[in-house]
Short mmCIF file of C-alpha atoms in Angstrom, two decimals:
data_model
loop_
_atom_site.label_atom_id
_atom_site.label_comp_id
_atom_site.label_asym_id
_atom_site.label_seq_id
_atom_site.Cartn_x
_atom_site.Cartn_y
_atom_site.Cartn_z
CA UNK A 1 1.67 47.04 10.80
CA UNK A 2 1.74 43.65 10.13
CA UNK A 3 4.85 41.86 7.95
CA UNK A 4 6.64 39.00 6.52
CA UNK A 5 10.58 39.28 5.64
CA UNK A 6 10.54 37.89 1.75
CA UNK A 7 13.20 36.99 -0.56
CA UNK A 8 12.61 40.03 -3.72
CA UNK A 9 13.90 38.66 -7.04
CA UNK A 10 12.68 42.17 -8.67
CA UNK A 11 9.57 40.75 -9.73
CA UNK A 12 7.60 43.76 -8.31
CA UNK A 13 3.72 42.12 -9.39
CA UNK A 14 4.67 39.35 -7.12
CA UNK A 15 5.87 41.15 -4.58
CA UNK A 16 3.11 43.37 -4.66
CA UNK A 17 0.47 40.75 -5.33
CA UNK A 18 1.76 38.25 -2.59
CA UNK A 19 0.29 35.07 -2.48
CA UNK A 20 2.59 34.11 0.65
CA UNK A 21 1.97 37.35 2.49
CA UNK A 22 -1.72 36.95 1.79
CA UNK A 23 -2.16 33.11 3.25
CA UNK A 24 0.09 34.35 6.23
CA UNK A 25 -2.80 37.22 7.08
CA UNK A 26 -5.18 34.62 6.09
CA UNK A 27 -3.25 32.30 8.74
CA UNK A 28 -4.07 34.77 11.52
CA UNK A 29 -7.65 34.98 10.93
CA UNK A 30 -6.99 38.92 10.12
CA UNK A 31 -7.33 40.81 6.84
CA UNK A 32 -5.09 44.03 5.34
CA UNK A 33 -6.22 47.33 4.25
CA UNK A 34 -4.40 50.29 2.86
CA UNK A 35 -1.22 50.24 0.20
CA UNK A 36 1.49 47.77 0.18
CA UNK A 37 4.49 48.73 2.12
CA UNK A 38 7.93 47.33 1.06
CA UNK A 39 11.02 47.96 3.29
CA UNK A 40 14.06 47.63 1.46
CA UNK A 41 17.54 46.83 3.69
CA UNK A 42 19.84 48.99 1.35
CA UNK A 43 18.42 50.80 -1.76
CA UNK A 44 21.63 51.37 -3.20
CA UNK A 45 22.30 47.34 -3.19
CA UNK A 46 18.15 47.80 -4.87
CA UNK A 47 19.41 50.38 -7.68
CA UNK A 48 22.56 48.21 -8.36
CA UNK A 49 20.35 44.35 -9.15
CA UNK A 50 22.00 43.65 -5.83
CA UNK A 51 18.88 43.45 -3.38
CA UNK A 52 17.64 39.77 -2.30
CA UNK A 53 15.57 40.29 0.58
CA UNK A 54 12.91 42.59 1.48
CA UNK A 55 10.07 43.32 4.10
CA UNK A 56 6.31 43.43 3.12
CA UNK A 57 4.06 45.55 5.48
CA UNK A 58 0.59 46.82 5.68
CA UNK A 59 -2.20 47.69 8.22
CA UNK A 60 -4.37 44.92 9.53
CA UNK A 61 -8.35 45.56 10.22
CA UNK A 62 -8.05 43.85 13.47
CA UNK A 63 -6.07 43.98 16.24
CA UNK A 64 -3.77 41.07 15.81
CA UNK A 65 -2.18 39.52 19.02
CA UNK A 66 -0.30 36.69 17.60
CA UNK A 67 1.03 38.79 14.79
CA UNK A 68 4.85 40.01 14.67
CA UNK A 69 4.17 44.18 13.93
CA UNK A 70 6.51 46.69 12.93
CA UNK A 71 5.81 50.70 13.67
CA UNK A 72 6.14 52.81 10.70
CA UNK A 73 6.33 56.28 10.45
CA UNK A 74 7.42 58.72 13.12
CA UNK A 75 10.63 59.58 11.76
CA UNK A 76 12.31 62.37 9.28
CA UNK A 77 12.31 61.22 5.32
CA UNK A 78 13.05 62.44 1.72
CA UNK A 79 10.19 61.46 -0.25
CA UNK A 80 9.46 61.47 -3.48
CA UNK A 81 6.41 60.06 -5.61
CA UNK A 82 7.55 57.71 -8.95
CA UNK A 83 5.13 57.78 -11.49
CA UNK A 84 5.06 55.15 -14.26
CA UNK A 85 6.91 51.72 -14.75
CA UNK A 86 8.77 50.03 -11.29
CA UNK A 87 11.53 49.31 -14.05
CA UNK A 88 12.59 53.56 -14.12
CA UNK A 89 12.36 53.41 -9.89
CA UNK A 90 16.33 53.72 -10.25
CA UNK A 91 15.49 57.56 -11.51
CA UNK A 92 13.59 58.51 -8.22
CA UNK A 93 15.94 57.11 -5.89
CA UNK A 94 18.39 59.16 -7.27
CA UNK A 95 16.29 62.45 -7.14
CA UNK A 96 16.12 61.54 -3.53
CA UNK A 97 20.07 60.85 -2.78
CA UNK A 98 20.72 63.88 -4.96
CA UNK A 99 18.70 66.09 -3.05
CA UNK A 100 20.10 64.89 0.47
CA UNK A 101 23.43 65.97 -0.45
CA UNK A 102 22.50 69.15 -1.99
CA UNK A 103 21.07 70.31 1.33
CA UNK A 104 23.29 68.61 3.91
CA UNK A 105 20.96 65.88 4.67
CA UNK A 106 22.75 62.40 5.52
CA UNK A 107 20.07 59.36 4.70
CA UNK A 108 20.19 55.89 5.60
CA UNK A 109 20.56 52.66 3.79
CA UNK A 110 17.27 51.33 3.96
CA UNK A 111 14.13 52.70 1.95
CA UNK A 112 10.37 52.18 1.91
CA UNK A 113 8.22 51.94 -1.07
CA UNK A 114 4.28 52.66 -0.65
CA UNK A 115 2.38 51.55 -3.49
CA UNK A 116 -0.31 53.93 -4.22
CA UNK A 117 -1.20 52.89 -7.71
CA UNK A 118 -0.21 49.65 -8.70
CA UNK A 119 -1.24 46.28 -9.98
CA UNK A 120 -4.19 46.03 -7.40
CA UNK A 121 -5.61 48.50 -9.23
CA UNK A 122 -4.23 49.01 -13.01
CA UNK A 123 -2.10 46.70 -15.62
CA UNK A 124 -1.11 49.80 -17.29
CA UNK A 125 2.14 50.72 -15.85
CA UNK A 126 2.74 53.75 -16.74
CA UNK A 127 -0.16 55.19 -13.91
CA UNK A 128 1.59 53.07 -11.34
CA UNK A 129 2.45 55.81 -8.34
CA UNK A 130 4.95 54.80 -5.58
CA UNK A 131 6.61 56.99 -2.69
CA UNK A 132 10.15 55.90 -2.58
CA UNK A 133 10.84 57.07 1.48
CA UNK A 134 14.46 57.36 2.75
CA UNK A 135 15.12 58.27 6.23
CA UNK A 136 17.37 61.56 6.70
CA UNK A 137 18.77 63.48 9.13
CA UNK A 138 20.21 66.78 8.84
CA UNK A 139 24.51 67.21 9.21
CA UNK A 140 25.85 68.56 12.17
CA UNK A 141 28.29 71.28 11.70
#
């Protein structure tokens, strides 16, 4: 997958609709398919208004030599689908963190949000769907 490392100011349509990651695609001669993927470096720092900085990924058509990729995927996570309003994301995360220490699962700072439904395809916000990802693994005993 292609990316760009972003300031995030919590402004989730601009972050979603990104001018700056667009012209950069545009800037390799490549276009982007499939959701938006946004890495976050600590989602507790993201449910406490403390997050400034952020990773946008997603899936070029071509094949893009000149491009800085990332791999995604291949790893153990907690996941968890948000529906409605980027503003209640807080809830979600929390399902997930919950759940890891319920069943002995230890989870790393960082998070991933896939944007299924979002502004790309409806202003009514309360159809928006996003997996909120955390990587786990399980405790050893």
């Amino acid at each position: 997958m292609i990316y760009l490392d972003q300031d995030f100011k919590y402004d989730y349509m601009d972050s979603i609709i990104n001018i700056e990651f667009t012209n950069y695609i545009e800037s390799k001669s490549n276009a982007i398919t499939g959701p938006v993927i946004i890495k976050f470096p600590s989602f507790k720092d993201k449910m406490n208004g403390k997050c400034n900085k952020m990773k946008i990924m997603q899936e070029t058509i071509l094949k893009c030599k000149e491009c800085e990729t990332i791999e995604y995927g291949g790893c153990m996570v907690a996941s968890c689908y948000h529906i409605g309003s980027h503003e209640t994301i807080n809830e979600t995360y929390k399902k997930i963190s919950n759940w890891a220490d319920k069943n002995k699962y230890t989870y790393e700072e960082s998070s991933y949000e896939r944007y299924v439904t979002d502004y790309w395809t409806t202003k009514n916000a309360d159809k928006f769907v996003t997996e909120v990802m955390v990587k786990i693994s399980k405790y050893k005993k």
